[in-house]
Short mmCIF file of C-alpha atoms in Angstrom, two decimals:
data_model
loop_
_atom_site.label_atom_id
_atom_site.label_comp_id
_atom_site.label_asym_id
_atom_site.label_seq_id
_atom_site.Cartn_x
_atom_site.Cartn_y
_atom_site.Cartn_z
CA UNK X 1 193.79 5.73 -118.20
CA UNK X 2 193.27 2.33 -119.48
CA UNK X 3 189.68 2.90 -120.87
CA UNK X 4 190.82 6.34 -123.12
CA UNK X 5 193.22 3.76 -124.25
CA UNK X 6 190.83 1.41 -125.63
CA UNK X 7 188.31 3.96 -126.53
CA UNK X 8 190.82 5.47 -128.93
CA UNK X 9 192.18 2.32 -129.89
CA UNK X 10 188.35 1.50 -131.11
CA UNK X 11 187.40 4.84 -132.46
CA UNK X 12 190.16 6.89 -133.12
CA UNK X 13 190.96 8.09 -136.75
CA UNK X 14 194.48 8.53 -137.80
CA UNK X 15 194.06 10.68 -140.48
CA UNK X 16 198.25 10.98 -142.38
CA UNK X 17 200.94 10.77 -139.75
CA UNK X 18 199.65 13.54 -137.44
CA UNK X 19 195.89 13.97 -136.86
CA UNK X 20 193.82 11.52 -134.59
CA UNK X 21 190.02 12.18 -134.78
CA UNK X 22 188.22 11.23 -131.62
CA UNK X 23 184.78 13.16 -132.91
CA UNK X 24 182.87 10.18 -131.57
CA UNK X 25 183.39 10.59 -127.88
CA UNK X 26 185.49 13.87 -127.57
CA UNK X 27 185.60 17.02 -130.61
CA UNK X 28 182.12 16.68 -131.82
CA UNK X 29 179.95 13.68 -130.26
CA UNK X 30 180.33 13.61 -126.47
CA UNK X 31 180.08 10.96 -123.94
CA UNK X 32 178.84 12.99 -120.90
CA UNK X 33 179.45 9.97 -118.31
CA UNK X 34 182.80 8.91 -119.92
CA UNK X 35 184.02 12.87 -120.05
CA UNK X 36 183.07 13.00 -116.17
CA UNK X 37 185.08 9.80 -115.87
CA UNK X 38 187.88 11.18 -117.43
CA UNK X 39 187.33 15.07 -115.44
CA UNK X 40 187.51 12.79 -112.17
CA UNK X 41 191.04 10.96 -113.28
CA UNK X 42 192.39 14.62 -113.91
CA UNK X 43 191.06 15.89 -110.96
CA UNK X 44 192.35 13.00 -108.96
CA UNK X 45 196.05 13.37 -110.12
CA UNK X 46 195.82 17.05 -108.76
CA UNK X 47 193.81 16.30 -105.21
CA UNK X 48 196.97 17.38 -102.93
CA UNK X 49 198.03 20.63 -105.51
CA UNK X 50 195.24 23.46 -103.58
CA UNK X 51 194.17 24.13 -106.92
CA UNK X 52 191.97 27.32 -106.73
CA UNK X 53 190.89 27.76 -110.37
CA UNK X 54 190.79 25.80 -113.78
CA UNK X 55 191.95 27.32 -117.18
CA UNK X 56 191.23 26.14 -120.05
CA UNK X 57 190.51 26.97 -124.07
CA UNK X 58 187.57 27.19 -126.00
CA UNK X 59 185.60 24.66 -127.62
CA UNK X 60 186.50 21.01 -126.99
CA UNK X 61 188.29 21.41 -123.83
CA UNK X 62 185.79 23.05 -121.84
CA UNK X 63 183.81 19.82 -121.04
CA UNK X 64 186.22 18.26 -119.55
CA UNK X 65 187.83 21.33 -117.67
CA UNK X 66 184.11 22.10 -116.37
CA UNK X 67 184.02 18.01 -115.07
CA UNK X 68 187.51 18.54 -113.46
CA UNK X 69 186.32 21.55 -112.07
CA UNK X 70 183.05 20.22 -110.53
CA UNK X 71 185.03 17.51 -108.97
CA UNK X 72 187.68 20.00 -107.25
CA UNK X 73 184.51 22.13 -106.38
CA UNK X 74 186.58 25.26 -108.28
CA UNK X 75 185.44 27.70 -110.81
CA UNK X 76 186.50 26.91 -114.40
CA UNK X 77 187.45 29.91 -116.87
CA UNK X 78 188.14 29.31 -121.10
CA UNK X 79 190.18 31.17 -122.79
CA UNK X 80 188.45 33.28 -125.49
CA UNK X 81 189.40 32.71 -129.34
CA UNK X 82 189.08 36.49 -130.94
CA UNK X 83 190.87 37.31 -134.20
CA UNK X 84 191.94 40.50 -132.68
CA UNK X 85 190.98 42.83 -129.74
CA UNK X 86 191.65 45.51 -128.21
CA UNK X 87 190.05 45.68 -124.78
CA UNK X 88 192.88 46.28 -122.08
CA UNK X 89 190.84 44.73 -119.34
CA UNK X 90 192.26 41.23 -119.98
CA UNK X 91 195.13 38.86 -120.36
CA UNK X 92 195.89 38.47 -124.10
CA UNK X 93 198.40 35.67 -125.59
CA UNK X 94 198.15 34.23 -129.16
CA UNK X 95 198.21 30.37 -130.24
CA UNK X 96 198.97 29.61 -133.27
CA UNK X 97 197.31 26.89 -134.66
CA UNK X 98 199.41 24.08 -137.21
CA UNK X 99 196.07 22.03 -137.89
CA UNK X 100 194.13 25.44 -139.31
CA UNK X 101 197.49 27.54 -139.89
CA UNK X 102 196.60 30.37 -138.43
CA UNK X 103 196.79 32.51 -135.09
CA UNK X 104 194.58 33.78 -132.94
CA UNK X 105 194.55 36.23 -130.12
CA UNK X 106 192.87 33.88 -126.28
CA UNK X 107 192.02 36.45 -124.02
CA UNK X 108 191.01 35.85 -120.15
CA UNK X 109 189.27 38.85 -118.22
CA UNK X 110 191.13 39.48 -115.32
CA UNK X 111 189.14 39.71 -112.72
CA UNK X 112 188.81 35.57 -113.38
CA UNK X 113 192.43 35.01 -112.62
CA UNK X 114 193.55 36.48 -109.87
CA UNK X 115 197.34 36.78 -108.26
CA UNK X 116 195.95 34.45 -105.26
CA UNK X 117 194.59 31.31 -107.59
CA UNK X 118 196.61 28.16 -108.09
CA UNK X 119 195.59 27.27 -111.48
CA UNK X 120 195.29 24.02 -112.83
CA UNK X 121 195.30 24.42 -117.32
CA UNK X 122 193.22 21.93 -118.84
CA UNK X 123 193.20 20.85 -122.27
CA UNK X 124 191.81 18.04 -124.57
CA UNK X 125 195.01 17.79 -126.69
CA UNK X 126 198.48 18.48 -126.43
CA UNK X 127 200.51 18.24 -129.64
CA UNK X 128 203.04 21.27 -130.48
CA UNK X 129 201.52 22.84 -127.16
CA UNK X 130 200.84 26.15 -128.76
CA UNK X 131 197.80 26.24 -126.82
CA UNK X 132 199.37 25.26 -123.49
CA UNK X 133 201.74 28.23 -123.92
CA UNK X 134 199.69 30.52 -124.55
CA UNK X 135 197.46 29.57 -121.32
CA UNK X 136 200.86 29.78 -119.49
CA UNK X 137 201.31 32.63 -120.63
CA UNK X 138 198.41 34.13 -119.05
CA UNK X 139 198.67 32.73 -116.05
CA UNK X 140 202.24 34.11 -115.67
CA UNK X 141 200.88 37.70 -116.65
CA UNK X 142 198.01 37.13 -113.55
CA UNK X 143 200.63 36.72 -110.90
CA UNK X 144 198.89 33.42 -110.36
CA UNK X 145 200.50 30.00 -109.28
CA UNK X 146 200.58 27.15 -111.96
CA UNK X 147 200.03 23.36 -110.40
CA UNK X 148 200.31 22.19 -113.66
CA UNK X 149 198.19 20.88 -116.25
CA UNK X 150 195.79 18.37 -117.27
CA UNK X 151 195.56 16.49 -120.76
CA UNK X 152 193.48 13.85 -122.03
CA UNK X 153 195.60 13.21 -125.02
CA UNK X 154 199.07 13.89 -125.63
CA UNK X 155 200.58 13.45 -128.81
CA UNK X 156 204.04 12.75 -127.51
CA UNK X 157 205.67 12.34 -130.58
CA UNK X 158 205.50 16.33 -131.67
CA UNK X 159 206.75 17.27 -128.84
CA UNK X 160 205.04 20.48 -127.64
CA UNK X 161 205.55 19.72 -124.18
CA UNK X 162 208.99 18.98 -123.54
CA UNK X 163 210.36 22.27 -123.14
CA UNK X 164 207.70 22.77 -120.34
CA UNK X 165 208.58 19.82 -118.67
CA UNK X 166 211.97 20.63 -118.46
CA UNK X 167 211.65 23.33 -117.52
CA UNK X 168 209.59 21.79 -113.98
CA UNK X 169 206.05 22.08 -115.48
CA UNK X 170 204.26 19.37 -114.11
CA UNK X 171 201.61 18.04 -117.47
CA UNK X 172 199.53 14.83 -116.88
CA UNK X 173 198.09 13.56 -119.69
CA UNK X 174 195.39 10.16 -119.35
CA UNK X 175 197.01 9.09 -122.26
CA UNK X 176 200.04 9.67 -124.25
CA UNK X 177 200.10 8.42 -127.63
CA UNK X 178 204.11 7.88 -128.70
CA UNK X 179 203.59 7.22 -132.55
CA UNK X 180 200.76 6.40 -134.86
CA UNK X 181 199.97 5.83 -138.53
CA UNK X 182 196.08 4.46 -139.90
CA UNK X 183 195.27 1.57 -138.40
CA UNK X 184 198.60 1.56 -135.86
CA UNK X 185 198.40 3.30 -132.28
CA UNK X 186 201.45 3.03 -129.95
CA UNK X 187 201.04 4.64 -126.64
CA UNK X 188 203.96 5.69 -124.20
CA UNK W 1 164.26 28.56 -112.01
CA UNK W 2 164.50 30.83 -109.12
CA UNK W 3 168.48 29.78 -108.49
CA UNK W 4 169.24 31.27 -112.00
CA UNK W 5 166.63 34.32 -111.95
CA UNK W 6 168.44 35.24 -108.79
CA UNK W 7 172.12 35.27 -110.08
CA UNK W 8 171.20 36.74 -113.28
CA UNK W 9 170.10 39.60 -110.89
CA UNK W 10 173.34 39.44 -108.72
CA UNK W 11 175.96 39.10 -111.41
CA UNK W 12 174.10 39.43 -114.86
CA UNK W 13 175.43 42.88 -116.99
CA UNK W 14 172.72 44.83 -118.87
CA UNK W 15 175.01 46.10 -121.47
CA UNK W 16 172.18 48.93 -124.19
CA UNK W 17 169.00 47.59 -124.22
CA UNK W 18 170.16 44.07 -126.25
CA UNK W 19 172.76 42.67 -124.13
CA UNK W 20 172.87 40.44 -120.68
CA UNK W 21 176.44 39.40 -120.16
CA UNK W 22 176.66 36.11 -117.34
CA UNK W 23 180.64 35.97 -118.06
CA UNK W 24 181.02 35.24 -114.25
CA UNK W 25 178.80 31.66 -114.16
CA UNK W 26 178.26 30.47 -117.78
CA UNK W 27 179.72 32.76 -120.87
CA UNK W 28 183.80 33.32 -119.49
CA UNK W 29 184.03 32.04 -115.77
CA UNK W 30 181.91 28.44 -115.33
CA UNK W 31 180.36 27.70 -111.94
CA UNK W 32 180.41 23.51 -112.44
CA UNK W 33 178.02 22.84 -109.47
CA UNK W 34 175.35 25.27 -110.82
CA UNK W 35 175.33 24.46 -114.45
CA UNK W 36 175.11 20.33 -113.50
CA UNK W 37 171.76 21.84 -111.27
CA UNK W 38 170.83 23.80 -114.53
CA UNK W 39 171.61 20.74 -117.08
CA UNK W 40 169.35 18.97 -113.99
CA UNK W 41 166.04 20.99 -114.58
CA UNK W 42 166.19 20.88 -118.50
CA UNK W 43 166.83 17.09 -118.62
CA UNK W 44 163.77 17.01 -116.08
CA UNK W 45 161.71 19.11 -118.30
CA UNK W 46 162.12 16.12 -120.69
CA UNK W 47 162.49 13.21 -118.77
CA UNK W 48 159.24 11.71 -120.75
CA UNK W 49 160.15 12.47 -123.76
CA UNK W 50 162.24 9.79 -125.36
CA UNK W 51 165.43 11.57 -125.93
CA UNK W 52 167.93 9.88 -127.76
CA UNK W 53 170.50 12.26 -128.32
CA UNK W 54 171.02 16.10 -127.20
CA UNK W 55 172.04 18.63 -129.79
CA UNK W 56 174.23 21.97 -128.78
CA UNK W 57 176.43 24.23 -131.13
CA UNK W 58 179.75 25.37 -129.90
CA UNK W 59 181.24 27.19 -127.59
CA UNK W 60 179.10 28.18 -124.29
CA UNK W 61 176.25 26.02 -124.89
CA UNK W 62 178.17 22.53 -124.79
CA UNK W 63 178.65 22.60 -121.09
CA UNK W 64 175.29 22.70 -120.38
CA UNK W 65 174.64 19.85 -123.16
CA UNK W 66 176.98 17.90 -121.46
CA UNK W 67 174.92 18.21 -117.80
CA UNK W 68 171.90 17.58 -119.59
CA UNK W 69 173.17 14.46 -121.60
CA UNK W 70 174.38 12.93 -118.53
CA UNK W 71 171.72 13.13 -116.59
CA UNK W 72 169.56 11.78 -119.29
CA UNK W 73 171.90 9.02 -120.39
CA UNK W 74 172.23 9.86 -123.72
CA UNK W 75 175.17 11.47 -126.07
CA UNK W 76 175.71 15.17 -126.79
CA UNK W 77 176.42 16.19 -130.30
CA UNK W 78 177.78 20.06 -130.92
CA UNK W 79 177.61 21.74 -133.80
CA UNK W 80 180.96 22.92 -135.54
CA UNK W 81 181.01 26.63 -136.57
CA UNK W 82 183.26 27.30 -139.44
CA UNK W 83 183.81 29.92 -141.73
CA UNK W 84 182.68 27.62 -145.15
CA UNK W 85 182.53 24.13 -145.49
CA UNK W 86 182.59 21.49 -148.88
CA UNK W 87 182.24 18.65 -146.69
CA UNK W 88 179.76 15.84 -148.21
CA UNK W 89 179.37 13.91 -144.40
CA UNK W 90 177.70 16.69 -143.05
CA UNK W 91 174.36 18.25 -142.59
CA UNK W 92 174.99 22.03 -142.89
CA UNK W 93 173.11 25.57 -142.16
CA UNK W 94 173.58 28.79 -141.71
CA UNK W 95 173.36 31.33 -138.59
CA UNK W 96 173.59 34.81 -138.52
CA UNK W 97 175.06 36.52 -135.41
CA UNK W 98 173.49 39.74 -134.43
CA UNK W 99 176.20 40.34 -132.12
CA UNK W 100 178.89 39.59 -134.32
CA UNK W 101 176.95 40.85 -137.78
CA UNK W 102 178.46 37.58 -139.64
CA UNK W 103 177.28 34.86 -140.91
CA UNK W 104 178.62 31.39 -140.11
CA UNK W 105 178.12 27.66 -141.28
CA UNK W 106 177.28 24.86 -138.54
CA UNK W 107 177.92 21.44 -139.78
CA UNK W 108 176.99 18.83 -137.79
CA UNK W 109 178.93 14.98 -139.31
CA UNK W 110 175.66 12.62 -140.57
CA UNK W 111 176.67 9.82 -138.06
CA UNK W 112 175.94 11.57 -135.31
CA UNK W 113 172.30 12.25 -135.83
CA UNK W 114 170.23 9.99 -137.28
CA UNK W 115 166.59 9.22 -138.60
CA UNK W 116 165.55 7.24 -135.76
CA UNK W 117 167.31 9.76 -132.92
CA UNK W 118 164.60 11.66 -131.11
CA UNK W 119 166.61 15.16 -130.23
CA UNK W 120 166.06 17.94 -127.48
CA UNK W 121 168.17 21.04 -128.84
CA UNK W 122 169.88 22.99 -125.49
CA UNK W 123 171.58 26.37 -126.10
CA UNK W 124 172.72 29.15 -123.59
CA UNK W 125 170.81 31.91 -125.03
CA UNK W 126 167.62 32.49 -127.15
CA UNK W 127 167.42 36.25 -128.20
CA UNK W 128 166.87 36.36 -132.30
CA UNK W 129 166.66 32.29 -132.52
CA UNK W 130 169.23 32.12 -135.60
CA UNK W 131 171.32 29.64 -133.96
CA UNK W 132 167.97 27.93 -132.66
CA UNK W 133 166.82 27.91 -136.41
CA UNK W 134 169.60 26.51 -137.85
CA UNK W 135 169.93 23.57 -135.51
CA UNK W 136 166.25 22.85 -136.04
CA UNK W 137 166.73 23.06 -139.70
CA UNK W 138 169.91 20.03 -139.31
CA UNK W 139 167.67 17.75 -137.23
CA UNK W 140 165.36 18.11 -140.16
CA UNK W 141 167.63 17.45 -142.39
CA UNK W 142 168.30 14.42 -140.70
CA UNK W 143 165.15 12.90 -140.45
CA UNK W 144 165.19 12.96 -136.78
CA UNK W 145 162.20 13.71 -134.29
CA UNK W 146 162.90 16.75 -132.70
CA UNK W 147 161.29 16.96 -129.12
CA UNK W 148 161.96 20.49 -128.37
CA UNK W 149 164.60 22.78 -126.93
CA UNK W 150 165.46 23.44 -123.70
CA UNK W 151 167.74 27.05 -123.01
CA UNK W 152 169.06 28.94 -120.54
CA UNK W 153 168.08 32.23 -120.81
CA UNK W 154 165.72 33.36 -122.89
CA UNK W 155 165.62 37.39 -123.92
CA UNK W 156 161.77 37.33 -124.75
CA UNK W 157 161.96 40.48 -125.79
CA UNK W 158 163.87 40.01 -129.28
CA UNK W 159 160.88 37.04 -129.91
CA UNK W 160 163.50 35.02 -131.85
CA UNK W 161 161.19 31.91 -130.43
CA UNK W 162 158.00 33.49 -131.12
CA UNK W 163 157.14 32.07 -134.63
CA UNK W 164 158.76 28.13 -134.25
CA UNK W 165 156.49 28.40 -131.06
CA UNK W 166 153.08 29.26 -132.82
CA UNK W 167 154.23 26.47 -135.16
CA UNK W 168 154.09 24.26 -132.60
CA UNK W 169 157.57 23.55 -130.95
CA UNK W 170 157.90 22.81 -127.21
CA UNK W 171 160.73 25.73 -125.88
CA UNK W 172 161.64 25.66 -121.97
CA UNK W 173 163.83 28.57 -120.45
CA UNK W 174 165.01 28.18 -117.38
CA UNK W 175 164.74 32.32 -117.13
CA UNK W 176 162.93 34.49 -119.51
CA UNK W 177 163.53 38.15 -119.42
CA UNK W 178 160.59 40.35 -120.92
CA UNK W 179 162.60 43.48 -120.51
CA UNK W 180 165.98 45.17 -119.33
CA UNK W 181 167.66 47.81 -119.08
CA UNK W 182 170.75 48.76 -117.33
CA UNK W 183 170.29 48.04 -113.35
CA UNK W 184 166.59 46.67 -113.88
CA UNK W 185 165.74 43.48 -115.28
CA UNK W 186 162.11 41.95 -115.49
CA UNK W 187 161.42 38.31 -116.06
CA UNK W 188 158.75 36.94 -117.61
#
């Protein structure tokens, strides 16, 4: 998506070789028209899949899951972050986390994923894809059908979704950023 | 807003005398199509008021903050919870969690709220008003004119709103519950 490209290009941060900071538009500021732009792109690139229900993780990604979702005209569900739990009434996975180093226990209750959905996982970023996992994970243990999933930025370059992709996973991501260092973006 | 009053009362969970869980529309499970009618009714509450920017803190209340920034135009700015911060760039407070009994810092990066921003505050719930307080305490910080705050529900009965009302601060709900208890809920 040629205007995520540019809008990173302008105000992305590279912080060292593996941390882009898009707080202005994305992880802290958001651009409600642009993020409904970019829901509609995801949305579009799944029109023919029968998608049923949207998964995605608390905080960021919910925006743009919830714009993807009102587009499809499906119910979106996040993931909860807990540090632990106990409650047997839901899907548990655990994501570890390489930009806080630590883990934590997402949790979906189950009667929000059901063994009839077609679930479509959407996510703002998709570096190691510990996240992405971990929502796979849960939608394996709910007997539901994956479409695939839905990025808005892939960092390509760390690799987190190649296993899943050759595995048959289809992952769409609007854009997929190939190698970067301050001041130097290269997309795929 | 009758829409709301009426699903609280279909799907809402009294849980002791303290707790309404909506996990099936706006706390776990999103319904896109009603929270854009929600975001709707807020951002018509303060169509006249100048709003520059709309301030949220993570996780549930962005999606709503996102509804209402679009329909007003205007950027959304969230909050970041963390545990402690040393950050210089930020404005910082503090919110206490009755439900969780812990304390947590919201930062909020100085860029994204300025002096000359006028700012309508949305949140999911008001019950005690800690995370209320603590945003209204950044946009002081900032220098920014704070218009008011627009929330979903409002649990009247824990009168977290009470005092920043009698000082003066425009609050719309779009439901406010005087009392509840299991299977019986009254509005205001």
């Amino acid at each position: 998506m040629q205007e995520l490209k540019d809008r990173i290009l302008v105000d992305g941060e590279v912080i060292g070789s593996n941390i882009l900071k898009v707080d202005s538009f994305l992880n802290h500021q958001l651009d409600p028209a642009f993020i409904m732009r970019m829901g509609e792109e995801l949305a579009r690139r799944f029109t023919d899949a029968g998608i049923t229900r949207v998964l995605t993780v608390e905080a960021s990604g919910i925006v743009v899951a919830s714009a993807v979702g009102l587009t499809l005209g499906v119910p979106v569900v996040f993931a909860k972050k807990k540090k632990a739990s106990t409650q047997n009434d839901v899907y548990r996975s655990q994501i570890y986390s390489f930009t806080r180093q630590e883990s934590v226990d997402i949790t979906v209750t189950k009667r929000y994923l059901r063994s009839d959905d077609t679930v479509l996982i959407i996510d703002d970023f998709l570096a190691h894809g510990e996240a992405l996992k971990g929502l796979v994970d849960i939608v394996k243990q709910s007997g539901a059908r994956l479409a695939g999933a839905g990025i808005v930025i892939e960092k390509r370059f760390q690799r987190g979704a190649e296993r899943l992709r050759a595995e048959g996973m289809r992952i769409e991501a609007l854009a997929a950023i190939e190698a970067m260092e301050p001041g130097n973006i290269r997309f795929a």
